[in-house]
PDB file of C-alpha atoms in Angstrom:
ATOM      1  CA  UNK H   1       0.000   0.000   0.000  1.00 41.00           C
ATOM      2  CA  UNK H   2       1.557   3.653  -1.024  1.00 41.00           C
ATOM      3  CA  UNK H   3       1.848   6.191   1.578  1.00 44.00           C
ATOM      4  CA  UNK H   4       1.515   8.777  -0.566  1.00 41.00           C
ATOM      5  CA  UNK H   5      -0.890  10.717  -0.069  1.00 41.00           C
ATOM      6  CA  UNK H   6      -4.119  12.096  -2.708  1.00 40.00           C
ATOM      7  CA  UNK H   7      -3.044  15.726  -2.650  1.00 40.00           C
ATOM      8  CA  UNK H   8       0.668  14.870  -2.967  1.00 40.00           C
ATOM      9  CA  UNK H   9      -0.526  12.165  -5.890  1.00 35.00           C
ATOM     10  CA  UNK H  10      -2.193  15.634  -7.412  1.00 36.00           C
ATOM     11  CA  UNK H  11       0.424  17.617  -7.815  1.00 42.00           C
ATOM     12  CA  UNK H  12       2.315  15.909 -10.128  1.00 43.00           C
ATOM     13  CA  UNK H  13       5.816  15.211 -10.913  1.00 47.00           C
ATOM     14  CA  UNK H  14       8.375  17.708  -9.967  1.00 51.00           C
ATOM     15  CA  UNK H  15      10.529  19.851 -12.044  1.00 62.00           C
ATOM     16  CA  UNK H  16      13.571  18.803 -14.057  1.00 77.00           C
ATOM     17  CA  UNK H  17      16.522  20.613 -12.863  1.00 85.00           C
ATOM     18  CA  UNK H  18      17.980  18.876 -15.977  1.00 87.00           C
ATOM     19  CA  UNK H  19      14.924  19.979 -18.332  1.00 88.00           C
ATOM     20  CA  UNK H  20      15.286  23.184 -17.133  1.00 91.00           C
ATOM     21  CA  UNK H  21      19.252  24.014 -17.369  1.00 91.00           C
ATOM     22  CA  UNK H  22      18.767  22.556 -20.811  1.00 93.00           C
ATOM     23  CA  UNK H  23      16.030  25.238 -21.926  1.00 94.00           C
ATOM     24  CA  UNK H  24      18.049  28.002 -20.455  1.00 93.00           C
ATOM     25  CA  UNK H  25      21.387  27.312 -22.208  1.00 92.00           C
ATOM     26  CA  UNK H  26      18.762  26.726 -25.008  1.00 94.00           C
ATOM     27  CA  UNK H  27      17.824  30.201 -24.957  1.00 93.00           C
ATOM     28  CA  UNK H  28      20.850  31.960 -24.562  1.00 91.00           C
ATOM     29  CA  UNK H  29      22.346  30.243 -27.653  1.00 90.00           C
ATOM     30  CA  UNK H  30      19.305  31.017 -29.414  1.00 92.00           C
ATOM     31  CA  UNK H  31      18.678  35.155 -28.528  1.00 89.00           C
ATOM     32  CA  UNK H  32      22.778  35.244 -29.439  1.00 87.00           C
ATOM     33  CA  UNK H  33      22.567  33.816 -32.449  1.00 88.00           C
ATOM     34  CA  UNK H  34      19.137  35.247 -33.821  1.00 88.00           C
ATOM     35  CA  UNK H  35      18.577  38.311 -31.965  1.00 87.00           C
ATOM     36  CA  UNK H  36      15.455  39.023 -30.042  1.00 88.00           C
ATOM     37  CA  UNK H  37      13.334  38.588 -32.770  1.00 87.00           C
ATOM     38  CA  UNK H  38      14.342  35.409 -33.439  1.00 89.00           C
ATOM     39  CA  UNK H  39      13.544  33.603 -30.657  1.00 91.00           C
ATOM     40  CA  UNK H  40      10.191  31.853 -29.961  1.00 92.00           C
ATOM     41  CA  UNK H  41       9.468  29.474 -27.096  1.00 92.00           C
ATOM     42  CA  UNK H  42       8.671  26.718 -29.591  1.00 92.00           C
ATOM     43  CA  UNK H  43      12.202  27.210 -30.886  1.00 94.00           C
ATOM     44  CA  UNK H  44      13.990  27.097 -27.584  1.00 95.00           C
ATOM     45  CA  UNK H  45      12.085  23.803 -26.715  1.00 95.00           C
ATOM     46  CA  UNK H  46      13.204  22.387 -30.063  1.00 94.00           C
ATOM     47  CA  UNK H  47      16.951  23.117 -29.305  1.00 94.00           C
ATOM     48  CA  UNK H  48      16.833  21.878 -25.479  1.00 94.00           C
ATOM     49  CA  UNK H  49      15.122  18.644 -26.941  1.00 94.00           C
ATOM     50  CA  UNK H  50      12.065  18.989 -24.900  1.00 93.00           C
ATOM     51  CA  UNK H  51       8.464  19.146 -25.636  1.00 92.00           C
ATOM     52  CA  UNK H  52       6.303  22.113 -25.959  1.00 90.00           C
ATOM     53  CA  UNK H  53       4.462  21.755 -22.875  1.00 90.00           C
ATOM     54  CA  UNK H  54       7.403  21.205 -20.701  1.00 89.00           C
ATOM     55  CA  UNK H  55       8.762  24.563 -21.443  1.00 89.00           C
ATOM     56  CA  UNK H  56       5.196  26.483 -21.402  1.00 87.00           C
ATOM     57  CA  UNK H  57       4.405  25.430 -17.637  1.00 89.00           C
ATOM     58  CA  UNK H  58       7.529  26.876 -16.663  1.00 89.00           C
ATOM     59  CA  UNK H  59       7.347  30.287 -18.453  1.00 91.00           C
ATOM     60  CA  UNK H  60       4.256  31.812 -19.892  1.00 87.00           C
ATOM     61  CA  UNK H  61       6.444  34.440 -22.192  1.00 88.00           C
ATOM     62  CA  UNK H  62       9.760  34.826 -24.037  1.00 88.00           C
ATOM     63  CA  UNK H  63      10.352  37.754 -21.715  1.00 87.00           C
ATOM     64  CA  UNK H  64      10.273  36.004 -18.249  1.00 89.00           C
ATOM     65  CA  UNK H  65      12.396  32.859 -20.451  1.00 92.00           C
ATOM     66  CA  UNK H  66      15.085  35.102 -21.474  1.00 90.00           C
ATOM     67  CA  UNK H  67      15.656  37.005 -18.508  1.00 90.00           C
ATOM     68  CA  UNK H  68      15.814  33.801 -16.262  1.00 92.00           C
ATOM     69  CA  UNK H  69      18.098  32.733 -18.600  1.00 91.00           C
ATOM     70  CA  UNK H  70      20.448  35.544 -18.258  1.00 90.00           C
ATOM     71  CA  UNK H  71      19.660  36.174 -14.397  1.00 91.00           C
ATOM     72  CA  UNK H  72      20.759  32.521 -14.138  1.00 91.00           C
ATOM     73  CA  UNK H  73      23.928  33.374 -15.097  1.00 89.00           C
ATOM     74  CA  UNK H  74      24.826  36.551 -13.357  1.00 91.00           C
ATOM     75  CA  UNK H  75      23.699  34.489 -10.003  1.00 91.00           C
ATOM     76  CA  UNK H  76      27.128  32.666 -10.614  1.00 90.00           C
ATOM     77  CA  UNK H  77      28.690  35.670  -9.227  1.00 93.00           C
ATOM     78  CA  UNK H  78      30.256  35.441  -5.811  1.00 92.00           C
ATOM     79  CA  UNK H  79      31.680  38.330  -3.477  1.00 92.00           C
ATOM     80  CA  UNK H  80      35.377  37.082  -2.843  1.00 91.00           C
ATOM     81  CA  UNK H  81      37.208  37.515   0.608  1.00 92.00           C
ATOM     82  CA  UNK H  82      40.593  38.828  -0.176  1.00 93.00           C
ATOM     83  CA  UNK H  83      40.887  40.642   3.336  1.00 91.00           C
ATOM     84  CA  UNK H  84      39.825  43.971   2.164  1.00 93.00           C
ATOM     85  CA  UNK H  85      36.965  45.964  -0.060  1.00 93.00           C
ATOM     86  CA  UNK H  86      39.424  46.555  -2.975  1.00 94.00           C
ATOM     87  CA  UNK H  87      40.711  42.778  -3.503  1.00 95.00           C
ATOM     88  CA  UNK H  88      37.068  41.887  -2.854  1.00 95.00           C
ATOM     89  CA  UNK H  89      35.650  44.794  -5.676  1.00 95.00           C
ATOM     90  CA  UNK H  90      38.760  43.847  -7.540  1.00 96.00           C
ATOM     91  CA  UNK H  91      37.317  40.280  -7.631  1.00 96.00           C
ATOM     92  CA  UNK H  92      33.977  40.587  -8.655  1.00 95.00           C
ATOM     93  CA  UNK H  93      34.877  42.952 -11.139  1.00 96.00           C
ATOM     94  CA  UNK H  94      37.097  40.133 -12.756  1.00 97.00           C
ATOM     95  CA  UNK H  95      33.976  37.779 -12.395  1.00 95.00           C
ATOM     96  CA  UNK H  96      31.245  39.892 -14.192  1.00 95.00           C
ATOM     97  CA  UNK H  97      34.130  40.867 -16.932  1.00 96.00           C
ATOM     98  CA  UNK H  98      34.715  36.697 -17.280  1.00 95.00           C
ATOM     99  CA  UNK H  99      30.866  36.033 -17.844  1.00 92.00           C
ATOM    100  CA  UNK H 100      30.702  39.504 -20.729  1.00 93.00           C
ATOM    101  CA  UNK H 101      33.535  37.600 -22.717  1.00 91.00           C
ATOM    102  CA  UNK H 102      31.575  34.613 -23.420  1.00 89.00           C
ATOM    103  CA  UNK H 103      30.278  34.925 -26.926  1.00 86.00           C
ATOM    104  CA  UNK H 104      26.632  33.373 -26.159  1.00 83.00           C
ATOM    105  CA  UNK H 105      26.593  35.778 -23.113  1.00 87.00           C
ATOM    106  CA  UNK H 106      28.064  38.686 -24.429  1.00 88.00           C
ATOM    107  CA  UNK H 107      24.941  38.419 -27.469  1.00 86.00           C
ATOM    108  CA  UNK H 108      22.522  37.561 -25.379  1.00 87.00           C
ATOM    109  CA  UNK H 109      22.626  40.548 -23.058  1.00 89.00           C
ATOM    110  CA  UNK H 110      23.127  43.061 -26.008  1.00 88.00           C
ATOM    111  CA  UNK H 111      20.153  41.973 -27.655  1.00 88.00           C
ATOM    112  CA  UNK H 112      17.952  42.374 -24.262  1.00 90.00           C
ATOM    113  CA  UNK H 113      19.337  45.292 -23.753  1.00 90.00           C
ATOM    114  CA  UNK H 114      18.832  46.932 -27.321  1.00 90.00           C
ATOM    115  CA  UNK H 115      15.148  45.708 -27.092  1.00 90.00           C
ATOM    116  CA  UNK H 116      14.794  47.017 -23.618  1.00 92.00           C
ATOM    117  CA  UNK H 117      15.198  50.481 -24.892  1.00 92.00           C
ATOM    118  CA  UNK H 118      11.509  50.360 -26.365  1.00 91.00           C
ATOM    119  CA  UNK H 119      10.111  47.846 -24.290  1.00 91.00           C
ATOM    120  CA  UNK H 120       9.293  49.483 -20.673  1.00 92.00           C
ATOM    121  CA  UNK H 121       7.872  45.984 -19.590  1.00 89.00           C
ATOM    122  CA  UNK H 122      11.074  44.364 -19.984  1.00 90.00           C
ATOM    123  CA  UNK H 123      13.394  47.294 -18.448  1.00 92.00           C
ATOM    124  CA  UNK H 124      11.182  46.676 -15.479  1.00 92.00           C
ATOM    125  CA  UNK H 125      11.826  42.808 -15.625  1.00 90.00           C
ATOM    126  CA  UNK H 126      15.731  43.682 -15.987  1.00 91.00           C
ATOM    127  CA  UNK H 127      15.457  45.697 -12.844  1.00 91.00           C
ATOM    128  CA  UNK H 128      13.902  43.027 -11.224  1.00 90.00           C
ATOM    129  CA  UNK H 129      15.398  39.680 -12.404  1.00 88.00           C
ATOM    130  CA  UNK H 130      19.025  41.071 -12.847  1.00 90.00           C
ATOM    131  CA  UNK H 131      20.035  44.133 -10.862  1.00 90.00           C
ATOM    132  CA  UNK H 132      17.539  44.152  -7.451  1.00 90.00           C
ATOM    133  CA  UNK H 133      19.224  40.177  -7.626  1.00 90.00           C
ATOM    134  CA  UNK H 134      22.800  41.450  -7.463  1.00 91.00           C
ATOM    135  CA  UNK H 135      22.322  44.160  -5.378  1.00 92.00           C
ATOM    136  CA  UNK H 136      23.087  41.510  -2.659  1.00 92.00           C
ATOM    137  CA  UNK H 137      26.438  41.827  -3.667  1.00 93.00           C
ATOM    138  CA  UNK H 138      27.065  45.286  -2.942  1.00 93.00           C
ATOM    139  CA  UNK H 139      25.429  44.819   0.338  1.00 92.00           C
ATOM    140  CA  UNK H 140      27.021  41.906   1.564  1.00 93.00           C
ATOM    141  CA  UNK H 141      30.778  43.453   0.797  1.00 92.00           C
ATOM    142  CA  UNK H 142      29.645  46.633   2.474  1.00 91.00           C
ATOM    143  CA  UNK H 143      29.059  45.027   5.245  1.00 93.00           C
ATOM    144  CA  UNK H 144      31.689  43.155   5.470  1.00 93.00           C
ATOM    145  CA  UNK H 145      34.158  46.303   4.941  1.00 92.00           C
ATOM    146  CA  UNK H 146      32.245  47.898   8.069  1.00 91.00           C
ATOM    147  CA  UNK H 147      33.217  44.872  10.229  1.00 93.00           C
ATOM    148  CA  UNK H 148      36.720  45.282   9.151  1.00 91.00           C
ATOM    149  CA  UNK H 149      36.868  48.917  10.287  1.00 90.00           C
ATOM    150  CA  UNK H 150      37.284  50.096   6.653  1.00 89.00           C
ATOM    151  CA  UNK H 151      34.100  51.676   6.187  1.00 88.00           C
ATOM    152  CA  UNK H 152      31.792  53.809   8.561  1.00 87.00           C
ATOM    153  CA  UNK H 153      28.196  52.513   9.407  1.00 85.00           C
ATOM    154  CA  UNK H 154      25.464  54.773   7.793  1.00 84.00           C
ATOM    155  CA  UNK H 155      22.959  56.464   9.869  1.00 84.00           C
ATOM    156  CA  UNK H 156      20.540  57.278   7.635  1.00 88.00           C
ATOM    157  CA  UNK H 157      19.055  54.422   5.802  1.00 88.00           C
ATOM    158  CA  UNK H 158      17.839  56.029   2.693  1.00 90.00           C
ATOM    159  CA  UNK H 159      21.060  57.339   2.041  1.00 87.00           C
ATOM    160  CA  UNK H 160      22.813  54.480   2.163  1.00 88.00           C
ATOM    161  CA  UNK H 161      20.073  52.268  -0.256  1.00 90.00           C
ATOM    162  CA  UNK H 162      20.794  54.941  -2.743  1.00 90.00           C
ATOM    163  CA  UNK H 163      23.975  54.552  -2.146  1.00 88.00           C
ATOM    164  CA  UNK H 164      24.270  50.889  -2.959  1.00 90.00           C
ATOM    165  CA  UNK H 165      22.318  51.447  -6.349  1.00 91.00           C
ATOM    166  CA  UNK H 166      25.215  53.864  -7.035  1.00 91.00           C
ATOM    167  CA  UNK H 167      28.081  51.715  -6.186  1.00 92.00           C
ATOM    168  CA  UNK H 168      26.248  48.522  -8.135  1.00 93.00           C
ATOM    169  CA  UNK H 169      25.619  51.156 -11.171  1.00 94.00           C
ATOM    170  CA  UNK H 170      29.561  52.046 -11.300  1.00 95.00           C
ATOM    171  CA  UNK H 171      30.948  48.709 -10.888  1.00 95.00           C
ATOM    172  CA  UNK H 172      28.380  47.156 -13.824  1.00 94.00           C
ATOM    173  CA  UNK H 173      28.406  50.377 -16.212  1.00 94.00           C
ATOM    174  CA  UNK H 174      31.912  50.495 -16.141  1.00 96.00           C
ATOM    175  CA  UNK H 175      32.560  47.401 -16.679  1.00 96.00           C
ATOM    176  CA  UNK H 176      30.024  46.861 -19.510  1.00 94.00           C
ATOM    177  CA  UNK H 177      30.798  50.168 -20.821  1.00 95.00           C
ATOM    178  CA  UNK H 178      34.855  48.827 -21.179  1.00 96.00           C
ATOM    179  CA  UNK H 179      34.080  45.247 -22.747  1.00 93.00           C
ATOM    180  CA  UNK H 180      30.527  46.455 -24.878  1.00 91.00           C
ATOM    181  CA  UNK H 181      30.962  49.761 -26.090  1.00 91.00           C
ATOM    182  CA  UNK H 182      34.801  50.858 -25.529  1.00 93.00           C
ATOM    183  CA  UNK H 183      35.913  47.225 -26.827  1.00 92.00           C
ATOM    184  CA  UNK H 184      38.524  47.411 -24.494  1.00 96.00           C
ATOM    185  CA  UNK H 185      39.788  44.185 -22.275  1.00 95.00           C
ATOM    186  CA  UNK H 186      39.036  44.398 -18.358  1.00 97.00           C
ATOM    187  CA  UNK H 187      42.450  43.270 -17.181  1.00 97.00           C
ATOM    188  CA  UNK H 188      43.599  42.707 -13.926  1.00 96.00           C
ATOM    189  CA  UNK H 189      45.439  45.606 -13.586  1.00 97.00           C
ATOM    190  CA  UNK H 190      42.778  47.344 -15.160  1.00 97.00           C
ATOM    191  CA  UNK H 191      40.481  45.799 -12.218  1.00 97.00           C
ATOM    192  CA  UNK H 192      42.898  46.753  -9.718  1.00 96.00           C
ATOM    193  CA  UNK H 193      42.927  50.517 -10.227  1.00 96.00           C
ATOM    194  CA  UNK H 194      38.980  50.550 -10.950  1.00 96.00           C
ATOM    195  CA  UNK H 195      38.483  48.777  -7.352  1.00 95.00           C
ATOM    196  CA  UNK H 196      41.161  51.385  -5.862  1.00 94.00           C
ATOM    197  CA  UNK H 197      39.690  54.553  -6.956  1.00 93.00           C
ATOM    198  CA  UNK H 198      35.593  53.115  -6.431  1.00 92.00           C
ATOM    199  CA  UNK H 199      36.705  52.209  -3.108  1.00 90.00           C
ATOM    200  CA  UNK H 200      38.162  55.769  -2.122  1.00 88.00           C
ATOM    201  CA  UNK H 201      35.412  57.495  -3.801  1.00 84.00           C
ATOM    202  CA  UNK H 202      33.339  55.172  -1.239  1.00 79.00           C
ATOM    203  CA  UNK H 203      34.953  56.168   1.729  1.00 75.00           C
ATOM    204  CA  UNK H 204      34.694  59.660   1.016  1.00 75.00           C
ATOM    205  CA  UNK H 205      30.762  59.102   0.031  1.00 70.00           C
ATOM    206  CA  UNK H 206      30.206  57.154   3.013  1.00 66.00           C
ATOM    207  CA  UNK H 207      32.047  60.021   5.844  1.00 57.00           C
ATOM    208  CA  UNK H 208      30.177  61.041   8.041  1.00 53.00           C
ATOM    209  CA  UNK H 209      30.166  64.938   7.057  1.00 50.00           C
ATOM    210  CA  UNK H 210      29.585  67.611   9.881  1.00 45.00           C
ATOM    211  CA  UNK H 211      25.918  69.291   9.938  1.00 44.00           C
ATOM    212  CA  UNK H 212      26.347  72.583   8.286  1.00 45.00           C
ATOM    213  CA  UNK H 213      23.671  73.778  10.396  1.00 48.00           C
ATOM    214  CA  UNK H 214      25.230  73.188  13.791  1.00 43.00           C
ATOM    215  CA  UNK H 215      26.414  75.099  16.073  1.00 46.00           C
ATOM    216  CA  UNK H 216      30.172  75.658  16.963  1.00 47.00           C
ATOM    217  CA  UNK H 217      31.079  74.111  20.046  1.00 44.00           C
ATOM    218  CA  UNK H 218      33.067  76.000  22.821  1.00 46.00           C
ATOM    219  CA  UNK H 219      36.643  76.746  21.839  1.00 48.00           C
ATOM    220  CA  UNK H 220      39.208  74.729  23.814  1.00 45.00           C
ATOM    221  CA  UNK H 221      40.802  76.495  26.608  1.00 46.00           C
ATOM    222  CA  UNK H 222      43.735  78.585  25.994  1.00 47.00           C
ATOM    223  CA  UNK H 223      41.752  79.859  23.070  1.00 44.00           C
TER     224      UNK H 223
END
């Protein structure tokens, strides 16, 4: 006699992690290769060998396909612990540059992002499935440089979310930016000096400045 149950007998058989990593790789090779417009679901299931159906329960649209199938990749990305914020900065930096030199990768974001520029529905799923994602990044090395002593502790919490999107705006725009538009390599030199001057430009953002509206304290005796 089974002891499974009715309800677990209902809900069917569980997802494929093999099914799925094959549509995704599917669908980078395809938007790289034939552009936005190129790509239909049909066509992705076709390449990752899979039927129809398997890939329409998991994604009812070619925008919430593609953008998994990018965001899938950028979660590779791992904050380093080199002992400080530049080796760490220095690190990811290397990282993000490693994943924009693959060919399939390299397509595939260019052709989201060139649709994105008419397509307000999928900006909005970039900022969602891509850069609210790795935001985590910038926060988690932040706070790790504040438990080393190499960074202050914010007091005011809105200025330090805005902030973050700052810091995770430099660190990917510059980076794309070299590789996409300048068509220059990110080396690690080149990664070394980037991390040194974000990271003093994030000190000096993240000083506590004196309140222009106080008042002068007493001068010190003798004075």
């Amino acid at each position: 006699m089974s002891d499974e149950t009715p309800a677990a007998r209902r809900a069917g058989r569980p997802r494929s992690a093999t099914a799925d990593r094959a549509i995704l790789d599917a669908a980078r090779a395809a938007i790289a290769e034939a552009g936005w417009a190129g790509v239909t679901l049909g066509g992705v299931a076709a390449r990752a060998g899979v039927a129809k159906t398997t890939l329409y329960r998991r994604w009812p649209g070619k925008n919430e396909l593609v953008l998994d199938a990018l965001a899938d990749l950028f979660d590779s990305l791992r904050l380093p612990d080199h002992g400080s914020l530049a080796r760490d900065v220095e690190g990811v930096v290397l990282q993000f540059a490693g994943l924009l030199r693959e060919p399939r990768t390299r397509g595939a974001l260019m052709a989201v992002l060139a649709e994105a520029t008419h397509d307000a529905a999928l900006r909005e799923r970039i900022r969602v499935s891509i850069v609210a994602r790795q935001k985590h990044l910038v926060l988690q090395g932040r706070e790790r440089a504040r438990a080393r002593g190499e960074l202050p502790a914010e007091q005011d919490a809105a200025a330090a979310d805005r902030n973050a999107d700052m810091i995770f705006d430099v660190i990917a725009g510059s980076v794309l930016h070299r590789l996409l538009v300048s068509a220059e390599p990110v080396t690690e030199a080149w990664a070394t000096r980037f991390a040194t001057l974000l990271t003093r430009g994030l000190a000096a953002l993240t000083d506590p400045a004196p309140d222009p509206g106080a008042r002068p304290g007493p001068d010190p005796p003798g004075q």
